Amino acid sequence: MAIDTVTWRDGKVRILDQTRLPTELVYRECGDWNGVAEAIRVLRVRGAPAIGVAAAYGVCVAAEKAADAATGADLLRALEPAIAGLAATRPTAVNLFWALTRMRGVLERDDVSSADADAARAALLAEADRILAEDRSMGEAIAGHGRDLIPENGRVLTHCNAGALATGGIGTALAVVVAAHHQGKRLLVYADETRPLLQGSRLTAWELEREGVDARVICDSAAGGLMARGEIDVVVVGADRIAANGDVANKVGTYPLAVLARYHGLPFYVAAPVSTIDLSIPSGREIPIEERDPAEVTRGALGRTAPAGVRAVNPAFDVTPADLVTAIVTDRGVVRAPYEVGLEAVVEGRA
Ligand code: MRU
């Protein structure tokens, strides 16, 4: 079930504020690019594809404000701070940079840079709408390619939120699971709560409830014990960036799950659109890992959960080496090792 996570409405970017879920369904309207950047930074909108869509509309809202621009070329000059500011929000999900590169590319086209500013604004909005529409269809395609990987009576473990909320459409990893549910398979889905910001319990469990999928929230640290007791059949997660060799950056805590899955002989699937594959970097070592405010670790729903003044580290993502990944489900098909070959083929549209 798609959810309107990010849309364009009356010249503003309308964002479902995910920091308020699961208790409140609240939308925010951002009338300038700084508001969009803030929403990305504090995770009102989050998940790699959704961040890309939000950034694309953030450029459109900045274009609306650039009243002095006469041509597309003027607009590009005026939008440089907005593009740079949006790019500076979160470093790991490559979809953010992919979307901004597409938006800049529109203004760099000869026909647009020489056109009047209103025509250039319309071209920008058309590109952002295209990014959103592609996001919707990529989720459907991923679900179609991935659902047969989930067994009948499967007990599935997922981490963080790679559902509709993380995209402009139906999601990636969670879309695979929900599509298997719609095939009539009886499933039990374990949602890691996903410390420290609890995207698994707040968002994934909320989505699974809406879809009527039998779900259980677990502490992140319970996964290994469940595997050891034979209570998990398959792990499916999303991705924020996939390097050319198949190394996968995803929400912190994904890598330990992949190690556990290997130890227990379980398949470990990653689901992501082609826009998440970054062939410009050879391996996961080059993926920038976002370091977030340590207070996210030392303060939780109970207030302070660590002594005042204690230091914490808060990497928001980790990298799973390609050899722990059973397969990567993309919108252009399922890729297996050797990943260098398969990923290049799907990016170039040869698969
Ligand atoms: O910090 P977040 O909530 O943006 O992290 C999101 C994830 O790690 C998701 O698994 C990922 O973006 C997959 S997108 C469908």
Short mmCIF file of C-alpha atoms and ligand atoms in Angstrom, two decimals:
data_model
loop_
_atom_site.label_atom_id
_atom_site.label_comp_id
_atom_site.label_asym_id
_atom_site.label_seq_id
_atom_site.Cartn_x
_atom_site.Cartn_y
_atom_site.Cartn_z
CA MET A 1 0.00 0.00 0.00
CA ALA A 2 1.63 3.21 -1.11
CA ILE A 3 1.63 6.10 1.34
CA ASP A 4 2.02 9.76 0.35
CA THR A 5 5.38 10.24 2.05
CA VAL A 6 6.43 13.19 -0.14
CA THR A 7 4.25 15.06 -2.62
CA TRP A 8 4.09 18.44 -4.33
CA ARG A 9 1.07 20.52 -3.43
CA ASP A 10 0.33 24.15 -4.32
CA GLY A 11 3.96 25.11 -4.76
CA LYS A 12 5.08 23.44 -1.52
CA VAL A 13 6.61 20.11 -0.53
CA ARG A 14 4.21 18.09 1.59
CA ILE A 15 5.97 15.61 3.85
CA LEU A 16 4.49 12.98 6.14
CA ASP A 17 6.33 13.64 9.41
CA GLN A 18 7.67 10.19 10.30
CA THR A 19 9.03 11.38 13.64
CA ARG A 20 5.39 11.48 14.82
CA LEU A 21 4.54 7.91 13.82
CA PRO A 22 3.14 5.55 14.97
CA THR A 23 0.92 7.67 17.21
CA GLU A 24 0.07 10.59 14.91
CA LEU A 25 -0.35 10.98 11.15
CA VAL A 26 0.84 14.55 10.63
CA TYR A 27 1.81 16.24 7.36
CA ARG A 28 4.13 19.24 7.13
CA GLU A 29 4.29 21.70 4.30
CA CYS A 30 7.73 23.05 3.41
CA GLY A 31 7.62 26.36 1.54
CA ASP A 32 11.39 26.71 1.24
CA TRP A 33 14.33 24.39 0.64
CA ASN A 34 15.68 24.88 4.17
CA GLY A 35 12.51 23.30 5.53
CA VAL A 36 13.01 20.30 3.25
CA ALA A 37 16.65 20.01 4.30
CA GLU A 38 15.66 20.13 7.96
CA ALA A 39 13.03 17.43 7.37
CA ILE A 40 15.65 15.16 5.78
CA ARG A 41 18.24 15.85 8.49
CA VAL A 42 15.95 15.06 11.43
CA LEU A 43 14.33 12.09 9.64
CA ARG A 44 10.84 13.50 9.18
CA VAL A 45 11.38 12.02 5.75
CA ARG A 46 13.86 9.16 5.60
CA GLY A 47 14.74 6.03 3.66
CA ALA A 48 17.04 6.29 0.67
CA PRO A 49 14.48 6.63 -2.19
CA ALA A 50 12.20 9.00 -0.22
CA ILE A 51 15.15 11.26 0.57
CA GLY A 52 15.84 11.50 -3.18
CA VAL A 53 12.24 12.45 -3.95
CA ALA A 54 12.20 15.04 -1.15
CA ALA A 55 15.45 16.61 -2.38
CA ALA A 56 14.09 16.80 -5.95
CA TYR A 57 11.00 18.68 -4.79
CA GLY A 58 13.25 20.76 -2.51
CA VAL A 59 14.96 22.06 -5.65
CA CYS A 60 11.52 22.88 -7.11
CA VAL A 61 10.51 24.87 -4.06
CA ALA A 62 13.80 26.78 -4.21
CA ALA A 63 13.07 27.53 -7.88
CA GLU A 64 9.68 28.98 -6.93
CA LYS A 65 11.46 31.36 -4.56
CA ALA A 66 14.10 32.51 -7.06
CA ALA A 67 11.94 35.37 -8.31
CA ASP A 68 14.77 37.36 -9.93
CA ALA A 69 15.83 34.64 -12.37
CA ALA A 70 14.95 35.48 -15.97
CA THR A 71 16.26 32.33 -17.68
CA GLY A 72 17.06 28.70 -16.89
CA ALA A 73 20.75 29.64 -16.65
CA ASP A 74 19.92 32.32 -14.03
CA LEU A 75 17.89 29.75 -12.17
CA LEU A 76 20.81 27.32 -12.02
CA ARG A 77 23.03 30.03 -10.54
CA ALA A 78 20.34 30.98 -8.02
CA LEU A 79 19.76 27.35 -7.01
CA GLU A 80 23.39 26.44 -6.26
CA PRO A 81 23.05 27.09 -2.49
CA ALA A 82 19.85 25.02 -2.34
CA ILE A 83 21.41 22.12 -4.24
CA ALA A 84 24.51 22.25 -2.01
CA GLY A 85 22.42 22.60 1.15
CA LEU A 86 20.19 19.65 0.28
CA ALA A 87 23.24 17.54 -0.61
CA ALA A 88 24.77 18.30 2.80
CA THR A 89 21.89 16.79 4.78
CA ARG A 90 22.79 13.08 4.88
CA PRO A 91 25.90 11.49 3.34
CA THR A 92 25.18 7.77 3.01
CA ALA A 93 22.09 7.26 0.83
CA VAL A 94 23.27 7.74 -2.74
CA ASN A 95 19.71 8.36 -3.96
CA LEU A 96 19.99 11.89 -2.56
CA PHE A 97 22.92 12.76 -4.83
CA TRP A 98 21.45 10.79 -7.73
CA ALA A 99 18.24 12.85 -7.56
CA LEU A 100 20.07 16.18 -7.22
CA THR A 101 22.31 15.30 -10.18
CA ARG A 102 19.20 14.65 -12.25
CA MET A 103 17.67 17.98 -11.21
CA ARG A 104 20.86 19.88 -12.04
CA GLY A 105 21.04 18.02 -15.35
CA VAL A 106 17.65 19.48 -16.33
CA LEU A 107 18.92 23.04 -15.87
CA GLU A 108 22.13 22.24 -17.74
CA ARG A 109 20.23 21.14 -20.85
CA ASP A 110 20.64 23.73 -23.64
CA ASP A 111 16.91 24.02 -24.26
CA VAL A 112 16.22 24.65 -20.57
CA SER A 113 19.12 26.98 -19.75
CA SER A 114 18.14 29.29 -22.63
CA ALA A 115 14.42 29.09 -21.86
CA ASP A 116 12.62 31.61 -19.66
CA ALA A 117 12.62 30.89 -15.93
CA ASP A 118 8.99 29.75 -15.80
CA ALA A 119 9.62 27.14 -18.49
CA ALA A 120 12.72 26.01 -16.56
CA ARG A 121 10.67 25.74 -13.35
CA ALA A 122 8.13 23.60 -15.20
CA ALA A 123 10.93 21.36 -16.51
CA LEU A 124 12.27 20.94 -12.96
CA LEU A 125 8.85 20.01 -11.62
CA ALA A 126 8.35 17.51 -14.44
CA GLU A 127 11.67 15.86 -13.54
CA ALA A 128 10.79 15.67 -9.82
CA ASP A 129 7.40 14.17 -10.75
CA ARG A 130 9.24 11.64 -12.93
CA ILE A 131 11.56 10.69 -10.06
CA LEU A 132 8.51 10.11 -7.85
CA ALA A 133 6.69 8.10 -10.56
CA GLU A 134 9.80 5.96 -11.19
CA ASP A 135 10.07 5.38 -7.46
CA ARG A 136 6.52 4.04 -7.47
CA SER A 137 7.12 1.68 -10.38
CA MET A 138 10.50 0.47 -9.06
CA GLY A 139 8.81 -0.72 -5.85
CA GLU A 140 6.27 -2.73 -7.85
CA ALA A 141 9.07 -4.25 -9.94
CA ILE A 142 11.20 -5.15 -6.90
CA ALA A 143 8.18 -6.76 -5.26
CA GLY A 144 7.49 -8.77 -8.43
CA HIS A 145 11.08 -10.01 -8.69
CA GLY A 146 11.50 -10.73 -4.99
CA ARG A 147 8.27 -12.26 -3.72
CA ASP A 148 9.10 -15.80 -4.87
CA LEU A 149 12.20 -15.74 -2.66
CA ILE A 150 9.97 -15.74 0.42
CA PRO A 151 8.85 -19.28 1.29
CA GLU A 152 5.34 -20.41 2.23
CA ASN A 153 5.01 -20.25 6.03
CA GLY A 154 8.18 -18.13 5.99
CA ARG A 155 9.43 -16.50 9.15
CA VAL A 156 11.05 -13.33 7.90
CA LEU A 157 13.38 -10.95 9.72
CA THR A 158 13.75 -7.35 8.56
CA HIS A 159 15.65 -4.36 9.92
CA CYS A 160 14.88 -0.63 10.03
CA ASN A 161 12.18 0.42 7.56
CA ALA A 162 12.39 -0.33 3.88
CA GLY A 163 8.67 -0.04 3.27
CA ALA A 164 6.36 2.49 1.66
CA LEU A 165 7.45 5.11 4.19
CA ALA A 166 11.04 4.87 2.94
CA THR A 167 10.05 5.55 -0.66
CA GLY A 168 7.52 7.41 -2.77
CA GLY A 169 5.79 4.11 -3.57
CA ILE A 170 5.29 0.73 -1.88
CA GLY A 171 8.84 0.25 -0.63
CA THR A 172 11.70 -2.13 -1.35
CA ALA A 173 12.48 -4.95 1.13
CA LEU A 174 9.11 -4.65 2.84
CA ALA A 175 7.36 -4.52 -0.55
CA VAL A 176 8.86 -7.96 -1.27
CA VAL A 177 7.44 -9.29 1.99
CA VAL A 178 4.02 -7.69 1.51
CA ALA A 179 3.84 -9.00 -2.07
CA ALA A 180 4.55 -12.52 -0.77
CA HIS A 181 1.73 -12.00 1.73
CA HIS A 182 -0.57 -10.94 -1.14
CA GLN A 183 0.37 -14.17 -2.95
CA GLY A 184 -1.45 -15.90 -0.10
CA LYS A 185 1.64 -17.11 1.76
CA ARG A 186 1.28 -17.35 5.49
CA LEU A 187 4.11 -15.29 6.96
CA LEU A 188 5.41 -14.22 10.32
CA VAL A 189 7.54 -11.09 10.12
CA TYR A 190 9.96 -10.08 12.85
CA ALA A 191 10.71 -6.36 12.82
CA ASP A 192 13.93 -5.40 14.58
CA GLU A 193 13.09 -2.34 16.65
CA THR A 194 16.26 -0.71 15.21
CA ARG A 195 18.03 1.34 17.85
CA PRO A 196 18.44 4.19 18.39
CA LEU A 197 15.58 5.81 16.46
CA LEU A 198 13.29 2.77 16.33
CA GLN A 199 12.30 2.86 12.66
CA GLY A 200 11.53 -0.88 12.90
CA SER A 201 9.07 -0.71 15.77
CA ARG A 202 7.63 2.72 14.97
CA LEU A 203 7.38 2.45 11.18
CA THR A 204 7.78 -1.13 9.92
CA ALA A 205 5.39 -2.57 12.51
CA TRP A 206 2.90 0.20 11.65
CA GLU A 207 3.08 -0.65 7.96
CA LEU A 208 2.78 -4.40 8.55
CA GLU A 209 -0.30 -3.87 10.72
CA ARG A 210 -1.92 -1.78 7.95
CA GLU A 211 -1.20 -4.57 5.49
CA GLY A 212 -2.59 -7.28 7.77
CA VAL A 213 0.74 -9.12 7.96
CA ASP A 214 1.37 -11.06 11.17
CA ALA A 215 4.26 -9.18 12.78
CA ARG A 216 6.31 -9.17 15.96
CA VAL A 217 8.63 -6.42 17.11
CA ILE A 218 11.86 -7.68 18.66
CA CYS A 219 14.84 -6.03 20.32
CA ASP A 220 17.72 -5.91 17.85
CA SER A 221 19.72 -8.15 20.15
CA ALA A 222 17.06 -10.91 20.04
CA ALA A 223 17.73 -11.80 16.39
CA GLY A 224 20.63 -14.19 17.06
CA GLY A 225 18.74 -16.16 19.68
CA LEU A 226 15.71 -16.53 17.41
CA MET A 227 17.95 -17.81 14.61
CA ALA A 228 19.63 -20.27 16.95
CA ARG A 229 16.20 -21.64 17.96
CA GLY A 230 15.33 -22.14 14.29
CA GLU A 231 12.65 -19.44 14.30
CA ILE A 232 13.85 -17.40 11.31
CA ASP A 233 13.89 -18.66 7.70
CA VAL A 234 15.06 -15.64 5.75
CA VAL A 235 16.39 -12.09 6.25
CA VAL A 236 15.36 -9.27 3.90
CA VAL A 237 16.68 -5.73 4.23
CA GLY A 238 16.93 -2.54 2.18
CA ALA A 239 20.03 -0.54 1.23
CA ASP A 240 21.22 3.04 1.23
CA ARG A 241 24.13 2.52 -1.11
CA ILE A 242 25.53 -0.51 -2.91
CA ALA A 243 29.12 -0.36 -4.14
CA ALA A 244 30.25 -1.81 -7.50
CA ASN A 245 31.47 -5.01 -5.81
CA GLY A 246 28.12 -5.61 -4.07
CA ASP A 247 29.05 -4.34 -0.59
CA VAL A 248 25.88 -2.92 0.97
CA ALA A 249 25.48 0.04 3.31
CA ASN A 250 22.26 -0.09 5.29
CA LYS A 251 21.00 0.93 8.71
CA VAL A 252 23.46 0.16 11.49
CA GLY A 253 22.84 -3.36 12.75
CA THR A 254 22.42 -4.87 9.29
CA TYR A 255 25.98 -6.23 9.12
CA PRO A 256 25.65 -8.27 12.33
CA LEU A 257 22.42 -9.76 10.96
CA ALA A 258 24.26 -10.84 7.80
CA VAL A 259 26.99 -12.49 9.89
CA LEU A 260 24.35 -14.26 11.99
CA ALA A 261 22.47 -15.36 8.88
CA ARG A 262 25.66 -16.88 7.41
CA TYR A 263 26.44 -18.68 10.69
CA HIS A 264 22.93 -20.14 10.81
CA GLY A 265 22.81 -20.99 7.10
CA LEU A 266 19.97 -18.56 6.30
CA PRO A 267 19.50 -16.59 3.06
CA PHE A 268 20.25 -12.88 3.42
CA TYR A 269 18.55 -10.79 0.73
CA VAL A 270 18.96 -7.09 -0.03
CA ALA A 271 16.26 -5.26 -2.00
CA ALA A 272 17.00 -1.91 -3.62
CA PRO A 273 16.36 0.04 -6.81
CA VAL A 274 19.07 0.59 -9.40
CA SER A 275 19.26 4.22 -8.18
CA THR A 276 20.85 2.87 -4.96
CA ILE A 277 23.74 1.23 -6.84
CA ASP A 278 26.85 3.42 -6.97
CA LEU A 279 29.22 2.04 -9.58
CA SER A 280 31.56 5.00 -9.03
CA ILE A 281 32.92 3.42 -5.86
CA PRO A 282 34.64 0.04 -5.99
CA SER A 283 33.78 -1.22 -2.51
CA GLY A 284 31.99 -0.48 0.73
CA ARG A 285 35.18 1.04 2.18
CA GLU A 286 34.48 4.18 0.11
CA ILE A 287 30.88 4.59 1.32
CA PRO A 288 30.61 7.59 3.67
CA ILE A 289 28.96 6.52 6.91
CA GLU A 290 26.78 9.13 8.55
CA GLU A 291 27.69 9.89 12.13
CA ARG A 292 24.68 11.21 14.00
CA ASP A 293 24.22 13.07 17.27
CA PRO A 294 25.41 10.90 20.20
CA ALA A 295 22.37 12.16 22.13
CA GLU A 296 20.25 9.83 19.99
CA VAL A 297 22.01 7.01 21.85
CA THR A 298 22.12 8.54 25.32
CA ARG A 299 18.54 9.82 25.36
CA GLY A 300 15.55 7.66 24.48
CA ALA A 301 11.82 7.54 25.09
CA LEU A 302 12.54 7.17 28.83
CA GLY A 303 14.50 10.41 28.90
CA ARG A 304 18.18 10.11 29.73
CA THR A 305 19.31 6.49 29.38
CA ALA A 306 23.01 7.04 30.04
CA PRO A 307 24.92 9.06 32.65
CA ALA A 308 25.15 12.78 31.95
CA GLY A 309 28.34 13.58 30.10
CA VAL A 310 29.05 10.02 28.97
CA ARG A 311 30.37 9.85 25.44
CA ALA A 312 28.65 7.78 22.77
CA VAL A 313 29.30 6.94 19.14
CA ASN A 314 26.39 6.84 16.76
CA PRO A 315 27.18 5.56 13.27
CA ALA A 316 23.83 5.46 11.48
CA PHE A 317 24.84 2.80 8.93
CA ASP A 318 27.17 -0.15 8.52
CA VAL A 319 28.53 -2.02 5.53
CA THR A 320 27.75 -5.66 4.81
CA PRO A 321 30.41 -7.30 2.62
CA ALA A 322 29.08 -8.69 -0.63
CA ASP A 323 30.07 -12.26 0.19
CA LEU A 324 27.47 -12.34 2.98
CA VAL A 325 24.68 -11.29 0.58
CA THR A 326 22.73 -14.17 -1.00
CA ALA A 327 21.17 -11.95 -3.69
CA ILE A 328 20.28 -8.34 -4.44
CA VAL A 329 16.72 -7.84 -5.67
CA THR A 330 16.55 -4.81 -7.95
CA ASP A 331 13.78 -3.34 -10.07
CA ARG A 332 15.54 -4.86 -13.09
CA GLY A 333 15.89 -8.38 -11.72
CA VAL A 334 17.66 -10.46 -9.08
CA VAL A 335 21.46 -10.14 -9.05
CA ARG A 336 23.72 -12.83 -7.60
CA ALA A 337 27.51 -13.11 -7.30
CA PRO A 338 29.72 -12.18 -9.05
CA TYR A 339 28.16 -8.81 -8.22
CA GLU A 340 30.59 -6.68 -10.27
CA VAL A 341 29.15 -8.22 -13.42
CA GLY A 342 25.49 -8.41 -12.41
CA LEU A 343 25.27 -4.91 -10.92
CA GLU A 344 26.89 -3.30 -13.95
CA ALA A 345 24.41 -5.15 -16.18
CA VAL A 346 21.34 -3.93 -14.29
CA VAL A 347 22.61 -0.35 -14.10
CA GLU A 348 23.28 -0.33 -17.84
CA GLY A 349 19.90 -1.95 -18.49
CA ARG A 350 21.43 -5.11 -20.00
CA ALA A 351 19.77 -7.51 -17.53
O1 MRU B 1 18.21 6.42 8.74
P1 MRU B 1 17.11 5.94 7.84
O2 MRU B 1 15.83 5.70 8.57
O3 MRU B 1 16.94 6.82 6.63
O4 MRU B 1 17.64 4.53 7.33
C1 MRU B 1 16.89 3.86 6.38
C2 MRU B 1 17.42 2.53 6.06
O5 MRU B 1 18.46 2.12 6.47
C3 MRU B 1 16.63 1.73 5.10
O6 MRU B 1 16.87 0.38 5.29
C4 MRU B 1 17.05 2.10 3.70
O7 MRU B 1 17.04 3.46 3.45
C5 MRU B 1 16.27 1.35 2.73
S1 MRU B 1 15.28 2.34 1.70
C6 MRU B 1 13.93 1.50 1.18
#
